[in-house]
CSV table of C-alpha atoms in Angstrom, one decimal:
chain,number,residue,atom,x,y,z
A,654,MET,CA,0.0,0.0,0.0
A,655,ALA,CA,1.4,3.4,-0.9
A,656,THR,CA,2.1,5.7,2.0
A,657,ASP,CA,0.7,9.3,1.7
A,658,ILE,CA,3.6,11.8,1.9
A,659,ALA,CA,2.9,15.4,2.8
A,660,LYS,CA,3.6,17.8,0.0
A,661,LEU,CA,6.3,20.4,0.5
A,662,ALA,CA,5.2,24.0,0.3
A,663,ALA,CA,8.9,25.0,-0.2
A,664,PHE,CA,11.2,22.9,-2.3
A,665,PRO,CA,14.8,22.8,-1.0
A,666,VAL,CA,17.5,23.8,-3.5
A,667,PHE,CA,21.1,25.0,-3.3
A,668,MET,CA,21.5,28.3,-5.0
A,669,ARG,CA,24.8,29.4,-6.5
A,670,VAL,CA,25.8,32.7,-4.9
A,671,GLU,CA,29.6,32.8,-5.4
A,672,GLY,CA,30.6,36.3,-6.4
A,673,ARG,CA,26.9,37.4,-6.7
A,674,ALA,CA,25.2,40.1,-4.7
A,675,VAL,CA,23.1,39.3,-1.6
A,676,VAL,CA,21.6,42.3,0.2
A,677,ILE,CA,20.5,42.4,3.9
A,678,VAL,CA,18.5,45.4,5.1
A,679,GLY,CA,18.4,46.1,8.8
A,680,ASN,CA,20.2,47.6,11.8
A,681,GLY,CA,20.1,45.0,14.6
A,682,ALA,CA,20.3,41.4,15.8
A,683,GLU,CA,18.0,40.0,13.0
A,684,ALA,CA,20.3,41.5,10.3
A,685,LEU,CA,23.4,40.3,12.1
A,686,ALA,CA,22.0,36.7,12.3
A,687,LYS,CA,21.4,36.6,8.6
A,688,ALA,CA,24.8,38.2,7.9
A,689,ARG,CA,26.5,35.5,9.9
A,690,LEU,CA,24.5,32.8,7.9
A,691,ILE,CA,25.3,34.3,4.5
A,692,GLY,CA,28.8,35.0,5.6
A,693,GLN,CA,29.4,31.2,5.5
A,694,SER,CA,29.1,31.5,1.7
A,695,SER,CA,31.3,33.2,-0.9
A,696,ALA,CA,28.5,35.7,-1.8
A,697,ASP,CA,29.2,39.4,-2.3
A,698,LEU,CA,27.3,40.6,0.8
A,699,THR,CA,25.9,44.1,1.2
A,700,ILE,CA,24.3,45.4,4.4
A,701,VAL,CA,22.0,48.4,4.2
A,702,ALA,CA,21.7,50.0,7.6
A,703,ASP,CA,21.0,53.7,8.4
A,704,ALA,CA,21.8,53.2,12.1
A,705,PRO,CA,23.7,49.9,12.5
A,706,GLU,CA,24.2,48.6,16.0
A,707,PRO,CA,27.8,48.2,17.0
A,708,ALA,CA,27.8,44.4,16.8
A,709,LEU,CA,26.5,44.5,13.2
A,710,ALA,CA,29.0,47.2,12.1
A,711,GLY,CA,31.9,45.3,13.8
A,712,TRP,CA,30.9,42.1,12.1
A,713,ALA,CA,30.7,43.7,8.7
A,714,GLU,CA,34.2,45.3,9.1
A,715,ALA,CA,35.7,42.0,10.4
A,716,ASN,CA,34.2,39.9,7.6
A,717,GLY,CA,34.7,42.1,4.6
A,718,ALA,CA,31.0,42.9,4.0
A,719,ARG,CA,30.0,46.1,2.4
A,720,LEU,CA,28.1,48.4,4.9
A,721,ILE,CA,25.9,51.1,3.4
A,722,ARG,CA,25.1,53.6,6.2
A,723,ALA,CA,22.0,55.1,4.6
A,724,PRO,CA,18.2,54.8,4.7
A,725,TYR,CA,17.0,52.0,2.4
A,726,THR,CA,15.9,52.7,-1.2
A,727,ALA,CA,15.1,50.2,-3.9
A,728,ARG,CA,18.3,51.1,-5.8
A,729,TYR,CA,20.4,49.2,-3.2
A,730,ILE,CA,19.0,45.9,-4.3
A,731,GLU,CA,19.7,46.3,-8.0
A,732,ASN,CA,21.4,43.1,-9.4
A,733,ALA,CA,20.9,41.2,-6.1
A,734,VAL,CA,20.1,37.5,-6.3
A,735,LEU,CA,18.7,37.4,-2.8
A,736,VAL,CA,17.3,40.0,-0.5
A,737,PHE,CA,16.7,39.8,3.2
A,738,ALA,CA,14.3,42.3,5.0
A,739,ALA,CA,15.4,42.3,8.6
A,740,THR,CA,14.3,45.7,9.9
A,741,ASP,CA,12.0,44.4,12.7
A,742,ASN,CA,9.3,46.7,11.2
A,743,GLU,CA,6.5,44.8,9.4
A,744,ALA,CA,5.6,47.8,7.1
A,745,GLN,CA,9.2,48.4,6.1
A,746,ASP,CA,9.8,44.7,5.6
A,747,ARG,CA,6.7,44.4,3.4
A,748,ALA,CA,7.9,47.3,1.3
A,749,ILE,CA,11.4,45.8,0.8
A,750,VAL,CA,9.8,42.5,-0.3
A,751,ALA,CA,7.5,44.3,-2.7
A,752,ASP,CA,10.5,46.1,-4.3
A,753,ALA,CA,12.4,42.8,-4.6
A,754,ARG,CA,9.5,41.0,-6.2
A,755,ALA,CA,9.0,43.9,-8.7
A,756,LYS,CA,12.6,43.2,-9.8
A,757,ASN,CA,12.0,39.4,-9.8
A,758,ILE,CA,14.4,38.9,-6.9
A,759,PRO,CA,13.5,36.3,-4.3
A,760,ALA,CA,13.0,37.9,-0.8
A,761,ASN,CA,13.0,36.8,2.8
A,762,ALA,CA,11.4,38.8,5.6
A,763,VAL,CA,12.9,37.6,8.9
A,764,ASP,CA,10.3,36.0,11.2
A,765,ARG,CA,7.5,36.8,8.7
A,766,PRO,CA,6.8,33.5,6.9
A,767,ALA,CA,3.8,34.8,5.0
A,768,LEU,CA,6.0,37.4,3.3
A,769,CYS,CA,8.8,35.0,2.3
A,770,ASP,CA,9.6,33.7,-1.2
A,771,PHE,CA,12.2,31.4,0.4
A,772,TYR,CA,13.2,30.2,3.9
A,773,THR,CA,16.8,30.0,5.3
A,774,PRO,CA,17.7,26.6,6.7
A,775,ALA,CA,19.7,25.7,9.7
A,776,LEU,CA,23.1,24.6,8.3
A,777,VAL,CA,25.6,21.9,9.1
A,778,ASN,CA,28.6,23.3,7.3
A,779,ARG,CA,31.3,20.9,6.2
A,780,ALA,CA,32.0,22.8,2.9
A,781,PRO,CA,31.7,21.7,0.2
A,782,LEU,CA,29.4,19.3,2.0
A,783,VAL,CA,26.5,21.0,3.6
A,784,VAL,CA,23.3,19.8,5.3
A,785,ALA,CA,20.4,22.1,5.3
A,786,ILE,CA,17.4,21.7,7.7
A,787,GLY,CA,14.2,23.6,7.1
A,788,THR,CA,10.7,23.7,8.6
A,789,GLU,CA,9.1,26.1,6.0
A,790,GLY,CA,9.3,28.7,8.7
A,791,ALA,CA,7.1,26.8,11.1
A,792,GLY,CA,9.7,25.8,13.7
A,793,PRO,CA,13.2,27.5,13.6
A,794,VAL,CA,14.0,26.1,17.1
A,795,LEU,CA,13.2,22.6,16.0
A,796,ALA,CA,15.5,23.1,12.9
A,797,GLN,CA,18.3,24.2,15.3
A,798,MET,CA,17.8,21.1,17.5
A,799,VAL,CA,18.0,18.8,14.5
A,800,ARG,CA,21.0,20.7,13.3
A,801,ALA,CA,22.8,20.2,16.6
A,802,ARG,CA,22.3,16.4,16.4
A,803,ILE,CA,23.5,16.1,12.9
A,804,ASP,CA,26.5,18.3,13.6
A,805,GLN,CA,27.5,15.9,16.3
A,806,MET,CA,27.2,12.9,14.0
A,807,LEU,CA,29.3,14.3,11.2
A,808,SER,CA,33.1,14.4,11.6
A,809,PRO,CA,34.6,17.9,11.4
A,810,SER,CA,37.1,16.6,8.8
A,811,LEU,CA,34.4,15.8,6.2
A,812,GLY,CA,34.9,19.1,4.4
A,813,VAL,CA,38.6,18.3,3.9
A,814,LEU,CA,37.7,14.8,2.7
A,815,ALA,CA,35.1,16.1,0.3
A,816,HIS,CA,37.7,18.6,-1.2
A,817,LEU,CA,40.1,15.7,-1.6
A,818,ALA,CA,37.4,13.7,-3.3
A,819,THR,CA,37.0,16.3,-6.0
A,820,GLN,CA,40.7,16.1,-6.8
A,821,TYR,CA,40.4,12.3,-7.4
A,822,ARG,CA,37.0,12.3,-9.3
A,823,ASP,CA,38.5,12.5,-12.8
A,824,ALA,CA,41.0,9.7,-12.1
A,825,VAL,CA,38.3,7.5,-10.6
A,826,GLU,CA,36.1,7.9,-13.6
A,827,ARG,CA,39.0,6.9,-15.9
A,828,LEU,CA,40.3,4.0,-13.9
A,829,VAL,CA,37.5,2.5,-11.9
A,830,PRO,CA,34.6,0.9,-13.7
A,831,LYS,CA,31.1,2.2,-13.2
A,832,GLY,CA,28.7,0.4,-10.9
A,833,LEU,CA,29.6,-1.8,-7.9
A,834,ALA,CA,33.4,-1.2,-8.3
A,835,ARG,CA,33.1,2.5,-8.2
A,836,ARG,CA,30.6,2.5,-5.3
A,837,ARG,CA,33.0,0.3,-3.3
A,838,PHE,CA,35.9,2.7,-4.1
A,839,TRP,CA,34.0,5.7,-2.8
A,840,LYS,CA,32.7,3.9,0.2
A,841,SER,CA,36.2,2.9,1.2
A,842,PHE,CA,37.4,6.4,0.4
A,843,PHE,CA,34.9,8.1,2.7
A,844,THR,CA,35.0,5.5,5.5
A,845,GLY,CA,38.4,3.8,5.3
A,846,GLU,CA,42.0,4.9,6.0
A,847,THR,CA,41.7,7.9,3.7
A,848,ALA,CA,39.0,9.3,6.0
A,849,ARG,CA,40.8,8.3,9.1
A,850,ALA,CA,44.0,10.1,7.9
A,851,ALA,CA,41.9,13.2,7.1
A,852,GLU,CA,40.4,13.1,10.6
A,853,ARG,CA,43.9,13.0,12.1
A,854,GLY,CA,44.8,16.1,10.1
A,855,ASP,CA,47.3,14.0,8.0
A,856,LEU,CA,46.4,15.3,4.5
A,857,ALA,CA,49.5,13.7,3.0
A,858,GLY,CA,48.6,10.4,4.5
A,859,ALA,CA,45.1,10.8,3.1
A,860,ARG,CA,46.5,11.4,-0.4
A,861,ARG,CA,48.7,8.3,-0.1
A,862,SER,CA,45.8,6.2,1.0
A,863,ALA,CA,43.5,7.5,-1.8
A,864,SER,CA,46.2,6.7,-4.4
A,865,SER,CA,46.6,3.2,-2.9
A,866,LEU,CA,42.9,2.7,-3.3
A,867,LEU,CA,43.1,3.6,-6.9
A,868,ALA,CA,46.0,1.2,-7.4
A,869,ALA,CA,44.2,-1.6,-5.5
A,870,GLY,CA,41.4,-1.9,-8.0
A,871,ASN,CA,38.8,-4.4,-6.7
A,872,ASP,CA,41.2,-5.6,-4.0
A,873,LEU,CA,40.1,-3.1,-1.4
A,874,PRO,CA,41.4,-3.5,2.2
A,875,GLY,CA,39.3,-4.4,5.1
A,876,HIS,CA,39.2,-2.6,8.5
A,877,ILE,CA,38.2,-3.7,12.0
A,878,ALA,CA,37.0,-1.3,14.7
A,879,LEU,CA,37.1,-2.7,18.2
A,880,VAL,CA,34.3,-0.6,19.7
A,881,GLY,CA,33.1,-0.1,23.2
A,882,ALA,CA,29.4,-0.4,23.4
A,883,GLY,CA,29.2,1.1,26.9
A,884,PRO,CA,27.4,-0.3,29.9
A,885,GLY,CA,24.1,-0.8,28.1
A,886,ALA,CA,22.2,2.4,27.6
A,887,GLU,CA,22.3,3.3,23.9
A,888,ASP,CA,22.7,7.0,24.6
A,889,LEU,CA,26.0,6.4,26.3
A,890,LEU,CA,27.5,5.2,23.0
A,891,THR,CA,30.2,7.6,21.8
A,892,LEU,CA,29.7,9.6,18.6
A,893,ARG,CA,32.6,7.9,16.9
A,894,ALA,CA,31.2,4.5,17.8
A,895,GLN,CA,27.8,5.5,16.3
A,896,ARG,CA,29.5,6.7,13.0
A,897,LEU,CA,31.4,3.4,12.7
A,898,LEU,CA,28.3,1.4,13.2
A,899,MET,CA,26.6,3.3,10.4
A,900,GLU,CA,29.6,2.4,8.1
A,901,ALA,CA,30.0,-1.2,9.0
A,902,ASP,CA,29.4,-4.2,6.7
A,903,PHE,CA,29.5,-6.6,9.6
A,904,ILE,CA,28.7,-6.1,13.3
A,905,VAL,CA,30.3,-8.8,15.5
A,906,HIS,CA,28.9,-8.4,18.9
A,907,ASP,CA,29.0,-9.9,22.4
A,908,ALA,CA,25.9,-11.3,24.1
A,909,LEU,CA,25.8,-8.6,26.7
A,910,VAL,CA,25.5,-5.8,24.1
A,911,PRO,CA,21.8,-4.8,24.0
A,912,GLU,CA,19.8,-5.0,20.8
A,913,ALA,CA,19.1,-1.2,21.1
A,914,VAL,CA,22.8,-0.5,20.6
A,915,ILE,CA,23.3,-3.1,17.8
A,916,ALA,CA,20.3,-1.5,16.0
A,917,MET,CA,22.2,1.8,15.8
A,918,GLY,CA,24.2,0.2,12.9
A,919,ARG,CA,23.1,0.1,9.2
A,920,ARG,CA,20.0,-1.9,8.6
A,921,ASP,CA,21.7,-4.0,5.9
A,922,ALA,CA,24.8,-4.7,8.0
A,923,GLU,CA,25.2,-8.4,8.8
A,924,ARG,CA,25.1,-9.2,12.5
A,925,ILE,CA,27.1,-12.0,14.1
A,926,GLY,CA,26.6,-12.8,17.7
A,927,VAL,CA,29.7,-14.4,19.3
A,928,GLY,CA,28.2,-15.1,22.8
A,929,LYS,CA,30.9,-15.0,25.5
A,930,ARG,CA,28.3,-14.9,28.3
A,931,LYS,CA,28.9,-16.8,31.6
A,932,GLY,CA,28.2,-20.5,30.9
A,933,CYS,CA,27.4,-19.9,27.3
A,934,HIS,CA,30.3,-19.3,24.9
A,935,SER,CA,29.0,-19.6,21.3
A,936,LYS,CA,32.5,-19.0,19.9
A,937,SER,CA,35.9,-19.4,21.5
A,938,GLN,CA,38.3,-16.5,21.5
A,939,ALA,CA,40.4,-18.2,18.9
A,940,GLN,CA,37.3,-18.6,16.6
A,941,ILE,CA,36.5,-14.9,17.1
A,942,ASN,CA,40.1,-13.9,16.1
A,943,ASP,CA,39.9,-16.1,13.0
A,944,LEU,CA,36.5,-14.6,12.1
A,945,LEU,CA,37.8,-11.0,12.3
A,946,VAL,CA,40.9,-11.9,10.2
A,947,GLU,CA,38.7,-13.6,7.6
A,948,LEU,CA,36.4,-10.6,7.3
A,949,GLY,CA,39.4,-8.2,7.1
A,950,HIS,CA,41.0,-10.2,4.3
A,951,ALA,CA,37.7,-10.2,2.5
A,952,GLY,CA,37.8,-6.3,2.4
A,953,LYS,CA,34.9,-5.9,4.9
A,954,ARG,CA,34.4,-3.0,7.3
A,955,VAL,CA,33.7,-4.6,10.7
A,956,VAL,CA,32.7,-3.3,14.0
A,957,ARG,CA,33.7,-5.7,16.8
A,958,LEU,CA,31.2,-4.5,19.4
A,959,LYS,CA,32.2,-5.2,23.0
A,960,SER,CA,30.3,-4.4,26.2
A,961,GLY,CA,31.8,-1.5,28.2
A,962,ASP,CA,35.3,-0.6,27.1
A,963,PRO,CA,37.2,-3.0,24.8
A,964,LEU,CA,40.4,-2.6,26.8
A,965,ILE,CA,38.9,-3.5,30.2
A,966,PHE,CA,38.3,-7.2,30.5
A,967,GLY,CA,37.3,-7.2,26.8
A,968,ARG,CA,40.1,-9.5,25.6
A,969,ALA,CA,40.9,-6.9,23.0
A,970,GLY,CA,44.6,-7.6,23.4
A,971,GLU,CA,44.2,-11.0,21.8
A,972,GLU,CA,42.2,-9.7,18.9
A,973,MET,CA,44.6,-6.8,18.2
A,974,ALA,CA,47.5,-9.3,18.2
A,975,ALA,CA,45.7,-11.5,15.7
A,976,LEU,CA,44.9,-8.5,13.4
A,977,ARG,CA,48.5,-7.2,13.6
A,978,ASP,CA,49.9,-10.6,12.8
A,979,ALA,CA,47.5,-10.8,9.8
A,980,GLY,CA,48.4,-7.3,8.6
A,981,ILE,CA,44.8,-6.1,8.9
A,982,SER,CA,44.0,-2.4,9.7
A,983,TYR,CA,42.2,-1.8,12.9
A,984,GLU,CA,41.4,0.9,15.5
A,985,VAL,CA,40.1,0.9,19.1
A,986,VAL,CA,37.2,3.1,20.1
A,987,PRO,CA,36.8,3.5,23.9
A,988,GLY,CA,33.5,3.0,25.6
A,989,VAL,CA,32.0,3.9,29.0
A,990,THR,CA,33.0,1.0,31.3
A,991,ALA,CA,30.5,-0.5,33.8
A,992,ALA,CA,32.4,0.9,36.8
A,993,PHE,CA,31.8,4.5,35.7
A,994,ALA,CA,28.1,3.8,34.9
A,995,ALA,CA,27.7,2.1,38.3
A,996,ALA,CA,29.3,5.1,40.1
A,997,ALA,CA,27.0,7.5,38.2
A,998,ASP,CA,23.9,5.4,39.2
A,999,PHE,CA,24.9,5.7,42.8
A,1000,GLU,CA,26.1,9.3,42.5
A,1001,LEU,CA,29.3,8.3,44.2
A,1002,PRO,CA,32.8,9.6,43.7
A,1003,LEU,CA,35.3,7.0,42.7
A,1004,THR,CA,38.0,9.3,43.9
A,1005,LEU,CA,37.5,11.7,46.8
A,1006,ARG,CA,39.9,14.4,47.9
A,1007,GLY,CA,41.5,13.5,51.2
A,1008,VAL,CA,40.1,10.0,51.1
A,1009,THR,CA,41.3,8.2,47.9
A,1010,SER,CA,43.1,9.1,44.7
A,1011,SER,CA,43.3,5.7,43.1
A,1012,ILE,CA,41.0,3.2,41.5
A,1013,VAL,CA,41.5,-0.6,40.9
A,1014,PHE,CA,39.6,-2.4,38.1
A,1015,THR,CA,39.5,-6.1,38.8
A,1016,THR,CA,37.4,-9.2,38.3
A,1017,GLY,CA,36.2,-11.7,41.0
A,1018,HIS,CA,37.8,-14.5,39.0
A,1019,ASP,CA,41.2,-13.1,40.0
A,1020,LEU,CA,40.6,-14.9,43.3
A,1021,LYS,CA,41.1,-18.4,41.9
A,1022,GLY,CA,43.9,-20.1,43.8
A,1023,ARG,CA,45.3,-19.3,47.2
A,1024,THR,CA,47.5,-16.3,46.3
A,1025,LEU,CA,46.1,-13.0,47.5
A,1026,PRO,CA,45.9,-10.6,44.4
A,1027,ASP,CA,48.1,-7.5,44.4
A,1028,TRP,CA,45.0,-5.3,44.3
A,1029,ALA,CA,44.0,-6.4,47.9
A,1030,SER,CA,46.9,-4.4,49.3
A,1031,LEU,CA,45.8,-1.4,47.2
A,1032,ALA,CA,42.4,-1.6,48.7
A,1033,VAL,CA,43.8,-1.6,52.2
A,1034,SER,CA,45.8,1.5,51.3
A,1035,GLY,CA,42.6,3.3,50.4
A,1036,ALA,CA,42.0,2.7,46.7
A,1037,THR,CA,38.4,2.3,45.4
A,1038,VAL,CA,38.0,-1.2,44.1
A,1039,ALA,CA,35.6,-1.9,41.2
A,1040,VAL,CA,34.9,-5.7,40.9
A,1041,TYR,CA,33.5,-6.9,37.6
A,1042,MET,CA,31.7,-10.2,37.3
A,1043,GLY,CA,31.9,-10.8,41.1
A,1044,ARG,CA,28.4,-11.9,42.2
A,1045,SER,CA,29.2,-15.6,42.5
A,1046,VAL,CA,32.5,-15.0,44.3
A,1047,ALA,CA,31.3,-12.2,46.6
A,1048,ALA,CA,32.1,-14.2,49.7
A,1049,ASP,CA,35.7,-14.8,48.5
A,1050,VAL,CA,36.2,-11.2,47.7
A,1051,ALA,CA,35.0,-10.1,51.1
A,1052,GLY,CA,37.0,-12.8,52.9
A,1053,ARG,CA,40.2,-12.1,51.1
A,1054,LEU,CA,40.0,-8.3,51.6
A,1055,MET,CA,39.2,-8.6,55.3
A,1056,GLN,CA,42.1,-11.1,55.5
A,1057,ALA,CA,44.4,-8.5,54.0
A,1058,GLY,CA,43.3,-6.0,56.7
A,1059,LEU,CA,40.4,-4.1,55.1
A,1060,SER,CA,37.8,-3.1,57.7
A,1061,PRO,CA,34.6,-5.1,57.7
A,1062,ASP,CA,32.8,-1.7,57.9
A,1063,THR,CA,34.2,-0.5,54.6
A,1064,ALA,CA,31.3,0.8,52.4
A,1065,VAL,CA,30.1,-1.3,49.5
A,1066,ALA,CA,27.8,-0.4,46.5
A,1067,VAL,CA,26.4,-3.0,44.1
A,1068,VAL,CA,24.6,-2.3,40.8
A,1069,GLU,CA,22.9,-4.8,38.5
A,1070,ASN,CA,22.4,-3.6,34.9
A,1071,ALA,CA,24.2,-0.3,35.4
A,1072,SER,CA,22.9,2.6,33.3
A,1073,LEU,CA,19.7,0.8,32.2
A,1074,ASP,CA,16.2,1.7,33.3
A,1075,GLY,CA,15.8,-1.7,35.0
A,1076,LYS,CA,18.9,-1.4,37.2
A,1077,ARG,CA,19.0,-2.5,40.8
A,1078,LEU,CA,21.0,-0.8,43.5
A,1079,LEU,CA,22.2,-2.4,46.7
A,1080,HIS,CA,24.4,-1.1,49.5
A,1081,GLY,CA,26.0,-2.3,52.6
A,1082,THR,CA,29.4,-3.0,54.1
A,1083,LEU,CA,32.2,-5.4,53.3
A,1084,ALA,CA,30.9,-7.7,56.0
A,1085,ASP,CA,27.5,-7.8,54.2
A,1086,LEU,CA,29.0,-8.6,50.8
A,1087,PRO,CA,28.8,-12.4,51.1
A,1088,ALA,CA,25.0,-12.0,50.9
A,1089,LEU,CA,25.4,-10.9,47.3
A,1090,SER,CA,26.0,-14.5,46.2
A,1091,GLU,CA,22.6,-15.5,47.7
A,1092,ARG,CA,20.8,-13.0,45.4
A,1093,GLY,CA,19.7,-15.4,42.8
A,1094,GLU,CA,17.3,-12.8,41.3
A,1095,LEU,CA,20.2,-10.8,40.0
A,1096,THR,CA,20.6,-12.3,36.5
A,1097,GLY,CA,22.2,-9.3,34.8
A,1098,PRO,CA,25.8,-8.1,34.9
A,1099,VAL,CA,26.7,-7.0,38.4
A,1100,MET,CA,29.3,-4.4,39.4
A,1101,THR,CA,30.6,-4.1,42.9
A,1102,LEU,CA,32.3,-0.9,44.2
A,1103,ILE,CA,34.3,-1.1,47.5
A,1104,GLY,CA,36.1,1.6,49.4
A,1105,ASP,CA,35.9,4.5,51.8
A,1106,ALA,CA,34.9,6.9,49.0
A,1107,VAL,CA,31.8,4.7,48.4
A,1108,ALA,CA,30.4,6.0,51.7
A,1109,GLY,CA,29.8,9.3,49.9
A,1110,ALA,CA,27.2,7.7,47.6
A,1111,ASN,CA,23.5,8.6,47.5
A,1112,PHE,CA,21.8,5.5,49.1
A,1113,LYS,CA,18.3,6.9,49.0
A,1114,ARG,CA,17.3,4.8,45.9
A,1115,SER,CA,19.1,1.6,47.0
A,1116,GLU,CA,18.2,-1.5,49.0
A,1117,ALA,CA,20.2,-2.8,52.0
A,1118,LEU,CA,22.5,-5.6,50.7
A,1119,ALA,CA,21.9,-7.9,53.7
A,1120,ALA,CA,18.2,-7.1,54.1
A,1121,ARG,CA,17.0,-10.5,52.9
A,1122,LYS,CA,19.5,-12.3,55.0
A,1123,HIS,CA,18.3,-10.6,58.1
A,1124,GLN,CA,14.7,-11.3,57.2
A,1125,LEU,CA,15.4,-15.0,56.8
A,1126,GLU,CA,17.2,-15.0,60.2
A,1127,ARG,CA,14.1,-13.5,61.9
A,1128,VAL,CA,11.8,-16.0,60.3
A,1129,ARG,CA,13.9,-18.9,61.6
């Protein structure tokens, strides 16, 4: 069934203004706002103002605009391609628009949509790439909100990259066949090493990469991005991670990465789950390494999506080693690790002046064997300890730390599903921590924070860690 699409009252176009006259009439803030907008172009800008405010006059002088300090007359808009009426006086704006129309010049009356022949969009400027957002005058604030979101998504280096693309266009048309081969070339150009070099400010490197792409023909290189998906909430994903997801041919993800995060990738990207959840490993680490190498050799752009941060208990070191040995390009994109999300949920400082200035990231599985881990001594010296994957060994953690000399009264905070709407918060002391292993209802990832700084948390929204244990004791 066909979907009804609302008809546009104003059709968006890009008008060539380079070296052509654009006239703004007005003295104050409205004229200045339009001057700043048109000043992003290479138009020949004239401002007609009989009593220009200092900010407008200063902008005109600083930006090379022609300022005519005289009352408006129709002769000042001769030969203009666009006219802006920005006088803040409806009658005068209406007269300026009428003069422009009499000369077949499109006119815009600021904040008067009914008088406008065209509307000015909100711009995301990555010249020569530009994104224009318009609402036909109905909601300028909405247009600015959308502009801000798009501005965050687009790399600041896109303009440099687009300029470089124009220099290679003729060579690509001569050397790369039309169709799939040419689309693959440009996709790799705008998302591969050429783009990454431009983003680093390495224009020479970008040129070398582009030339290598031309020489490679159909044998285009693959690239693997080891990306931190964060603790779970999709709006904690970094902007760089989001951009890479939108460029990926394959998304290779762990089981703990929520569907909402995976769904931020391209719809046509192939998704491969590789498990790695407690008691359920769908692929071994060696198999994951082999998969990434295989996809890289096949020229694919891959996002290896890992929960939290790739470099904190993410086994990224093994994957990077495999990619280096295979000669495959890769990068690492940090993510918000669970310890930070748990601390934010509890509003607790991981470091606190005069209390602790160090943090330990560890996993409960470090307690295997009889040797006391080195981090235990750091905890005794005052460091905040963040224990990942520690629910089932909570009693061991508490016992070893108290054995090392940490006070049983040391504050403890526990978060299940940190950052998500369904998170659960528990608090207590080190002596209460063994009760965590009895909490069978905690099925999501659990983060435990231990240390004197934890006492500064906000415990109003959390439950006592040992509450159930005390209830059972009273029943008995």
